[in-house]
mmCIF file of C-alpha atoms in Angstrom:
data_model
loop_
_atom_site.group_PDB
_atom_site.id
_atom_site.type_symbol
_atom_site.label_atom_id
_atom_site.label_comp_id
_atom_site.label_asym_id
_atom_site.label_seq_id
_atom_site.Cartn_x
_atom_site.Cartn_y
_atom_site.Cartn_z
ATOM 1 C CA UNK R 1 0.000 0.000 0.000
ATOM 2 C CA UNK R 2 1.315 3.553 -0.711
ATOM 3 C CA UNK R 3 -0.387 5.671 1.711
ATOM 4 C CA UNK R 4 1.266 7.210 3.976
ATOM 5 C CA UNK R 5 -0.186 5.364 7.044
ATOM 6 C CA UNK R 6 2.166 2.534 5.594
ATOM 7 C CA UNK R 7 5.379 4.236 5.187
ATOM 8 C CA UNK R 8 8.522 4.392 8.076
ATOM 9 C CA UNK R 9 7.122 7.056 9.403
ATOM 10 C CA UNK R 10 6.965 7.189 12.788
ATOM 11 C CA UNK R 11 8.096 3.717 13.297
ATOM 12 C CA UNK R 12 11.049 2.354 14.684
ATOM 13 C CA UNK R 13 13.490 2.056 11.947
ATOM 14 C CA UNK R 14 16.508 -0.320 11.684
ATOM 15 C CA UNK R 15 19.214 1.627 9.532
ATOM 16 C CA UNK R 16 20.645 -0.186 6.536
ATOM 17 C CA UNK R 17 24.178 0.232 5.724
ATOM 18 C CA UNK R 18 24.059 -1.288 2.328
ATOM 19 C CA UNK R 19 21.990 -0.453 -0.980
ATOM 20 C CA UNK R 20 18.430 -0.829 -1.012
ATOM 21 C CA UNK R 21 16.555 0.600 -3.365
ATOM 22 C CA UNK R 22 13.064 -1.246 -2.005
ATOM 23 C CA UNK R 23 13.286 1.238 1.230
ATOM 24 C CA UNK R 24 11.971 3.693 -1.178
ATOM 25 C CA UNK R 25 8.566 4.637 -0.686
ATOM 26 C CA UNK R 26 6.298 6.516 -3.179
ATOM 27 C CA UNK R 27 2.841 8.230 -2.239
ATOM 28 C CA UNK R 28 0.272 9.105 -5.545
ATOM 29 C CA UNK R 29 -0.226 12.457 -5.952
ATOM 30 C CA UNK R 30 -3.179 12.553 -7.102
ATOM 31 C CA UNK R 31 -5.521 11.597 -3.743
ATOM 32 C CA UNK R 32 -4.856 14.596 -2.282
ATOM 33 C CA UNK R 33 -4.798 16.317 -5.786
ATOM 34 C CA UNK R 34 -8.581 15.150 -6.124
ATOM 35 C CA UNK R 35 -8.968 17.023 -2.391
ATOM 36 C CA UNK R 36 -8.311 20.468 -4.099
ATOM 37 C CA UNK R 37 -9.445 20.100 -7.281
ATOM 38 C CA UNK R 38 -6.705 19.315 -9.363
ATOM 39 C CA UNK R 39 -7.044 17.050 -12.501
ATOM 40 C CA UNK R 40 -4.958 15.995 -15.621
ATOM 41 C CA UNK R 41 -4.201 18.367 -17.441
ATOM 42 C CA UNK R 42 -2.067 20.370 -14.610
ATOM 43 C CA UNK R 43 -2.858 23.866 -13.958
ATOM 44 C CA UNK R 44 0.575 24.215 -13.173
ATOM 45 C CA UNK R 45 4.144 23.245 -14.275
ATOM 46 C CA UNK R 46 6.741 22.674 -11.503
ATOM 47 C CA UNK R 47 9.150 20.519 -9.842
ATOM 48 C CA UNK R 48 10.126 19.532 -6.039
ATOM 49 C CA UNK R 49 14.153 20.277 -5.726
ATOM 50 C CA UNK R 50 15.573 18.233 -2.901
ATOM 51 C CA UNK R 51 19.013 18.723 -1.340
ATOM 52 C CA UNK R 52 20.722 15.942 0.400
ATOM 53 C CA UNK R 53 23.495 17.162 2.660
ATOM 54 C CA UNK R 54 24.608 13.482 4.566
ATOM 55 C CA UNK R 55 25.270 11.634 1.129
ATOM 56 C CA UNK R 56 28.301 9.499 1.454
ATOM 57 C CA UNK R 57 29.623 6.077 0.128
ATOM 58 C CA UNK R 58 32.863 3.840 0.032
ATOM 59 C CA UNK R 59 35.359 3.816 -2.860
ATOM 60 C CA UNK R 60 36.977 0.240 -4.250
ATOM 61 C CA UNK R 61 39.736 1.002 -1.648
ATOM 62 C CA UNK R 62 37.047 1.008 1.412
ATOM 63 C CA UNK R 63 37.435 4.782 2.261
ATOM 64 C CA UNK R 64 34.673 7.004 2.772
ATOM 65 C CA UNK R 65 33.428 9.377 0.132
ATOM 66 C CA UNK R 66 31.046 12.229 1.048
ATOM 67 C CA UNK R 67 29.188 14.297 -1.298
ATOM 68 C CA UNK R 68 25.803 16.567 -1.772
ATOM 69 C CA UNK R 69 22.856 15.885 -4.085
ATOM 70 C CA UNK R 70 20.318 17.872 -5.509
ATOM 71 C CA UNK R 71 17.089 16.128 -6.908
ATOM 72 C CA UNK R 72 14.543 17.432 -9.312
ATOM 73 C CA UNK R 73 11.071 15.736 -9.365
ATOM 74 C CA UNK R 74 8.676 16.692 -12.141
ATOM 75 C CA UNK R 75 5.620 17.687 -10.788
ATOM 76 C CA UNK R 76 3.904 15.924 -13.680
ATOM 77 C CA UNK R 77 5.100 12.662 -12.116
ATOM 78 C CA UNK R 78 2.858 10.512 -10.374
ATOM 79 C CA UNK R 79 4.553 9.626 -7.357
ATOM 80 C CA UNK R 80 6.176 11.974 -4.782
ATOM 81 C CA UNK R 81 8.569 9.825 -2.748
ATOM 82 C CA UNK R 82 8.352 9.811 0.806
ATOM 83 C CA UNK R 83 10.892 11.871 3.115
ATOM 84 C CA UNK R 84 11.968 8.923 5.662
ATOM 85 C CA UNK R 85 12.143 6.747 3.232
ATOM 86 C CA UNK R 86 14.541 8.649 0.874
ATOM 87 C CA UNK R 87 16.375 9.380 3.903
ATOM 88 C CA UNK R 88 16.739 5.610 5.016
ATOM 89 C CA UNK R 89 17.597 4.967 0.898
ATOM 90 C CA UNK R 90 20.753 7.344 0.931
ATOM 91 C CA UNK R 91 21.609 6.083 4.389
ATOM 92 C CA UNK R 92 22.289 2.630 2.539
ATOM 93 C CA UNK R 93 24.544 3.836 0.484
ATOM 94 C CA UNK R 94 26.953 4.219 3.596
ATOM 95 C CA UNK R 95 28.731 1.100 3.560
ATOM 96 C CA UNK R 96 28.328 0.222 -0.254
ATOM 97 C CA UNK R 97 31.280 0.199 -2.337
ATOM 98 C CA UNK R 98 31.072 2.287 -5.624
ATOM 99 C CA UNK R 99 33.333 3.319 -8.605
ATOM 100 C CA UNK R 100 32.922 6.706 -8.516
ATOM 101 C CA UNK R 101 30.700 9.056 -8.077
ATOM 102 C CA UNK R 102 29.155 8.676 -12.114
ATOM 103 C CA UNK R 103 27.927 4.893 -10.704
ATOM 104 C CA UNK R 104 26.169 6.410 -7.874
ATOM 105 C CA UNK R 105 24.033 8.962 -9.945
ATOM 106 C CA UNK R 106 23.353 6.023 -11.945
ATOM 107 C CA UNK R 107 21.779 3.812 -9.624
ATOM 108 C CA UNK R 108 20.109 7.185 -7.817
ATOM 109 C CA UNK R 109 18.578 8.614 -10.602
ATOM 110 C CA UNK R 110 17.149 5.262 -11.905
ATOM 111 C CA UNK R 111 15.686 4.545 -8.389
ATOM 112 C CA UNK R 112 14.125 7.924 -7.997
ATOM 113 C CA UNK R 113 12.936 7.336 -11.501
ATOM 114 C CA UNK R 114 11.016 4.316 -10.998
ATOM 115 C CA UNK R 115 9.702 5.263 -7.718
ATOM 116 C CA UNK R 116 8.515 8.812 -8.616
ATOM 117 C CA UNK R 117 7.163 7.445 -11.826
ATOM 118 C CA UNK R 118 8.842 9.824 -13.957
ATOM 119 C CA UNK R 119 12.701 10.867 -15.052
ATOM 120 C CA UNK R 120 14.162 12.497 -11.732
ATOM 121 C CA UNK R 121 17.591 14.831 -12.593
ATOM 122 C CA UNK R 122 20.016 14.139 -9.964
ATOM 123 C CA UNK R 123 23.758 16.148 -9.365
ATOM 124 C CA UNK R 124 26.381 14.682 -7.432
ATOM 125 C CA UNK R 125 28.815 16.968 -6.361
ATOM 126 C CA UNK R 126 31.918 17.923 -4.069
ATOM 127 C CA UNK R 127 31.093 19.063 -0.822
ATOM 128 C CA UNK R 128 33.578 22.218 -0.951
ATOM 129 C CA UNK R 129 32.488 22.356 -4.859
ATOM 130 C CA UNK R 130 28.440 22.244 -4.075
ATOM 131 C CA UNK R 131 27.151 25.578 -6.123
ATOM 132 C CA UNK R 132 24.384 26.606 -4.064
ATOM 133 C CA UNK R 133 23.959 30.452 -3.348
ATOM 134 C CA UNK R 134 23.101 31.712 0.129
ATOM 135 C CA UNK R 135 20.494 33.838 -0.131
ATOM 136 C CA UNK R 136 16.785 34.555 1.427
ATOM 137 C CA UNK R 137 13.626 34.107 -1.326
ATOM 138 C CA UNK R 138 13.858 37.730 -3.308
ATOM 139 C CA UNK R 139 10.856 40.168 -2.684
ATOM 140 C CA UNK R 140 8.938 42.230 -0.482
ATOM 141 C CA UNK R 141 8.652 40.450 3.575
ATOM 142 C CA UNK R 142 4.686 40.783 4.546
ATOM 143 C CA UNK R 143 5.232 39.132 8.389
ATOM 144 C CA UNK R 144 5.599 42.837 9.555
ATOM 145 C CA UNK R 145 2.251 43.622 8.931
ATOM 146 C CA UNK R 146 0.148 44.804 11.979
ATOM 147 C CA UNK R 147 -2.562 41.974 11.809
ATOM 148 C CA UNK R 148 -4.509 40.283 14.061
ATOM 149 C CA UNK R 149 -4.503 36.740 13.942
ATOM 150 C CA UNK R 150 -6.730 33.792 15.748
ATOM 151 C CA UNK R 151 -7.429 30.991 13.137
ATOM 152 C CA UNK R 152 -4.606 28.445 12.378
ATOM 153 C CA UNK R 153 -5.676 26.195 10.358
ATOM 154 C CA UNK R 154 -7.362 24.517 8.562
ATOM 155 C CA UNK R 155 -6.222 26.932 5.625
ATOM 156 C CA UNK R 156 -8.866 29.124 5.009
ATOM 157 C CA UNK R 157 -8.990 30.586 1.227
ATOM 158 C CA UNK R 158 -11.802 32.379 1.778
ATOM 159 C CA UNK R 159 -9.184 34.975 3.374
ATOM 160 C CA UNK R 160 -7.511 35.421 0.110
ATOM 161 C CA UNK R 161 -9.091 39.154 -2.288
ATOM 162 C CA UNK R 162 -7.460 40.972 -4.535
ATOM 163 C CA UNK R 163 -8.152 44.585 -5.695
ATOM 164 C CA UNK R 164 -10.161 43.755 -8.776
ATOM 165 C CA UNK R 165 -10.697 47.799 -9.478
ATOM 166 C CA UNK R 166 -7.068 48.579 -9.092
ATOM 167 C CA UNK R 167 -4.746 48.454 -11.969
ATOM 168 C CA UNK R 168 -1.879 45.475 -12.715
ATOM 169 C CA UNK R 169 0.743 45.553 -10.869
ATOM 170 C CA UNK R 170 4.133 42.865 -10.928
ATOM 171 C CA UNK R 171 5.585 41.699 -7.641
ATOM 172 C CA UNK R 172 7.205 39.109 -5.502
ATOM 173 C CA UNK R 173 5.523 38.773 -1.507
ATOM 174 C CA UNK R 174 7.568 36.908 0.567
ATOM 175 C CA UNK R 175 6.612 35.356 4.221
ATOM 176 C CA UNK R 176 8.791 33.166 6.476
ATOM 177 C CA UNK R 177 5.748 32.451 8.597
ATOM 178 C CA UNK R 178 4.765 29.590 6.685
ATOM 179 C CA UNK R 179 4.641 25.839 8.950
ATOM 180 C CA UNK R 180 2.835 22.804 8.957
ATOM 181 C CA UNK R 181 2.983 19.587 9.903
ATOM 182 C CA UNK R 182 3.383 16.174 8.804
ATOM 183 C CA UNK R 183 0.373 13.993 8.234
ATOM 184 C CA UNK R 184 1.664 10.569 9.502
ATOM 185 C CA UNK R 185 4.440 11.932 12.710
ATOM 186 C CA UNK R 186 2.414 15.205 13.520
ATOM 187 C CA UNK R 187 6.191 17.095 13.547
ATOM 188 C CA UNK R 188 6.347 20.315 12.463
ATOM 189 C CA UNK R 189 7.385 20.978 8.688
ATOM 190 C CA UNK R 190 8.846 24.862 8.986
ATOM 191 C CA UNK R 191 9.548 27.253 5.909
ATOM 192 C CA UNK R 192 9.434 30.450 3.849
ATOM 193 C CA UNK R 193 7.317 31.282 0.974
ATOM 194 C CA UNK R 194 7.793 33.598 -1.981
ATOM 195 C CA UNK R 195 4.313 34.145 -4.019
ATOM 196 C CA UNK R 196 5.389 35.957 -7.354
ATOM 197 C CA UNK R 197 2.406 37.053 -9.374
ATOM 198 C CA UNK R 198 1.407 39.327 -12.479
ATOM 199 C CA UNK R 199 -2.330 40.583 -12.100
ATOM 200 C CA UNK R 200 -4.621 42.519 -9.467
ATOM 201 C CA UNK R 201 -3.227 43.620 -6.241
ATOM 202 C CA UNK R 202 -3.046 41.082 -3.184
ATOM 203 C CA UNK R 203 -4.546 42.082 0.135
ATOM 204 C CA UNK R 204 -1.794 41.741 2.315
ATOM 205 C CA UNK R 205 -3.031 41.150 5.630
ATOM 206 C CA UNK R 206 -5.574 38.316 3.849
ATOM 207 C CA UNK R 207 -2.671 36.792 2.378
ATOM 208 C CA UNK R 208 -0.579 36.806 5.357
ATOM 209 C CA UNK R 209 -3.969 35.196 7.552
ATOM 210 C CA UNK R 210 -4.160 32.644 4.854
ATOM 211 C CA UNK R 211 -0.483 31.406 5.176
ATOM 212 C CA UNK R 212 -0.949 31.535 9.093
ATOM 213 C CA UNK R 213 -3.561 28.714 8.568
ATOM 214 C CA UNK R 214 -1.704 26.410 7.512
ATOM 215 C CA UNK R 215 -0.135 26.286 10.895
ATOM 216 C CA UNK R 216 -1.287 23.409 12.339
ATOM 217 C CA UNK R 217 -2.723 22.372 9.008
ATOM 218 C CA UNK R 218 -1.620 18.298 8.202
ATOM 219 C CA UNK R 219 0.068 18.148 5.163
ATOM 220 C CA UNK R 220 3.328 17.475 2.950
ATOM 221 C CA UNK R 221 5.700 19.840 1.973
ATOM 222 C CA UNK R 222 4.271 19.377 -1.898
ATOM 223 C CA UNK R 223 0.706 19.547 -1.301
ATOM 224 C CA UNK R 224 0.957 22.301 0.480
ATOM 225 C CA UNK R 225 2.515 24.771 -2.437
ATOM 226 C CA UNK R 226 0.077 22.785 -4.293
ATOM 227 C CA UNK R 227 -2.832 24.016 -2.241
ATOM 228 C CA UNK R 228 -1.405 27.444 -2.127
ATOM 229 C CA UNK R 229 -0.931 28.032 -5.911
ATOM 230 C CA UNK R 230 -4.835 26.498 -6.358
ATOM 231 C CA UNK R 231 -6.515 28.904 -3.703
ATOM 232 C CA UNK R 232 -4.852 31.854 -5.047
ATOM 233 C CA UNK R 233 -5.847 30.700 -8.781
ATOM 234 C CA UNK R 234 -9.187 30.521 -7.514
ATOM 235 C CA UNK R 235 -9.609 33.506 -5.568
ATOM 236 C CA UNK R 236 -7.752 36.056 -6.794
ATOM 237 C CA UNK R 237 -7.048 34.833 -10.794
ATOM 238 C CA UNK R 238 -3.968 37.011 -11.146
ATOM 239 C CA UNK R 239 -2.799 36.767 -14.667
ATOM 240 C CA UNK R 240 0.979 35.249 -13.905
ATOM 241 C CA UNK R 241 1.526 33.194 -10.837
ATOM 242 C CA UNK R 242 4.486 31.227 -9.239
ATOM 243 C CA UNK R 243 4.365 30.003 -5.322
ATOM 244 C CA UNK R 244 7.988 28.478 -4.187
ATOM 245 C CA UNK R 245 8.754 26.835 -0.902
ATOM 246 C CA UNK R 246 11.851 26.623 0.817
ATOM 247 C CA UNK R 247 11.658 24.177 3.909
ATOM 248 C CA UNK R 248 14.300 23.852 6.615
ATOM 249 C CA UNK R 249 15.959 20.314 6.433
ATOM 250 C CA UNK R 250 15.141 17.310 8.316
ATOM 251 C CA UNK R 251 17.505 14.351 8.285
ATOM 252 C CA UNK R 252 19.321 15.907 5.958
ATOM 253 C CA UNK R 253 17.384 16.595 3.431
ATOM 254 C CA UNK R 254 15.382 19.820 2.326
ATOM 255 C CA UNK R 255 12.430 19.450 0.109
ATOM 256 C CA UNK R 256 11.701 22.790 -1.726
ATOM 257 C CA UNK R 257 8.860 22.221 -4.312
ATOM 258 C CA UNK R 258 7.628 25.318 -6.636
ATOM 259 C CA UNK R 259 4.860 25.202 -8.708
ATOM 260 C CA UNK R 260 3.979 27.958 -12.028
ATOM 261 C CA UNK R 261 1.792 28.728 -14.385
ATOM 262 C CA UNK R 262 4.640 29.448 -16.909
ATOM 263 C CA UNK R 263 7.453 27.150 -17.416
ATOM 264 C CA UNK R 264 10.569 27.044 -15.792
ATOM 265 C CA UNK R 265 12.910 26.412 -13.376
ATOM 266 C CA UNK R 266 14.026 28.359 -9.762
ATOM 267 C CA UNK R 267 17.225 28.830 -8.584
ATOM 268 C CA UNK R 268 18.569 26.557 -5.791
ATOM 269 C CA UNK R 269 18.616 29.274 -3.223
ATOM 270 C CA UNK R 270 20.131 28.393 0.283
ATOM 271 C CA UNK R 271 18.022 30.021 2.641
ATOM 272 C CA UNK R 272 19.173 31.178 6.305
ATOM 273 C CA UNK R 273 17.423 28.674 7.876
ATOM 274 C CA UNK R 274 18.135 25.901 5.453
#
């Protein structure tokens, strides 16, 4: 079964040491797709960026190597892959002897692949070579706003207006008020949020209620941005629109999933909590 009821979460967990690419555990996307209202075609094109940070292996001499990863799953595939799982996965790579570092992204990518359901880009690198830039989600910070708050969750759209007899406007709204929790352990899932749009101005203070909601809301990292991009389609039908995620690591892995209505690909940021 691949709900999530069934995974290693929050179950006591023997750690491999060796290769095992069964641990993997995949979740469908679309059950909790069908809960907001999302069907085939997408209204959205994105992908879920993962960074592993405790990725390490032994070479055909028996010493250690350690790298970092980055991941990129489609959001068209069918499958995202569950956290502990792809935690436990790496993990067995510990004790297993490998080449080099072109037989591990090998085996990971076509892993990944068959568990996500679709091609999964994966980048091995150095850790004193890893290219990722420090730097917080660009645009404008709305957790300073002077609002009154008493509802966390569940998210409520219905908080969500835009100015529909103001002109266009272009902008980036950024919040690192953004948590929830995971549906299986109950633990808190923390992160920051950039919502990028082209169309009629957001209210502010709604917007900043509605990601306040999710607070105690139970969900995955994915569904969540998911959820986020929908209500604001709904709601406020701005003309552009891009919601991007950046989630503070567990386990040693960060899950940072962005979801647009235009094509395209975000930078790996590395924000100061990640």
């Amino acid at each position: 079964m691949s709900t999530p009821e069934h995974s290693p979460l929050g179950k006591h967990t023997v750690y491999a040491d060796r290769y095992d690419p069964s641990l993997l555990f995949p979740i469908p996307r679309q059950a909790k797709r069908d809960d907001i209202g999302v069907q085939q075609p997408l209204p959205f094109h994105g992908v879920d960026i993962w960074n592993a940070y405790e990725l390490s292996w032994l070479d055909m001499h028996g010493k250690p190597v350690a790298a970092v990863a980055e991941f990129h799953v489609p959001a068209t595939s069918p499958n995202i892959i569950e956290s502990k799982s792809f935690k436990l996965y790496l993990n067995g790579f510990a004790q297993e002897p490998l080449a080099n570092a072109a037989a591990l992204n090998a085996l990971l990518q076509q892993d990944l692949s068959r568990a996500a359901g679709a091609p999964v880009m994966v980048y091995i690198r150095e850790p004193r070579a890893a290219r990722h830039v420090f730097a917080d989600l660009e645009g404008e910070s709305i957790d300073a706003l002077p609002v009154a708050i008493d509802h966390y969750g569940p998210p409520r759209p219905d908080y969500l207006r835009a100015d529909s007899n103001g002109s266009t406007v272009e902008e980036m709204l950024v919040s690192d008020l953004l948590r929830s929790n995971c549906p299986v352990t109950g633990q808190p899932d923390w992160g920051s949020v950039q919502i990028a749009y082209r169309g009629h101005a957001l209210d502010r203070e709604g917007l900043l209620r509605y990601l306040v909601s999710f607070r105690t809301h139970n969900e995955f990292h994915e569904q969540c941005v998911e959820r986020i991009f929908v209500d604001l389609m709904q709601h406020c039908r701005p003309e552009r629109l891009s919601v991007y995620a950046r989630y503070t690591r567990r386990g040693g892995l960060d899950i940072n999933p962005f979801r647009s209505s235009e094509a395209g690909l975000p930078a790996n940021l590395r924000g100061a909590r990640q």
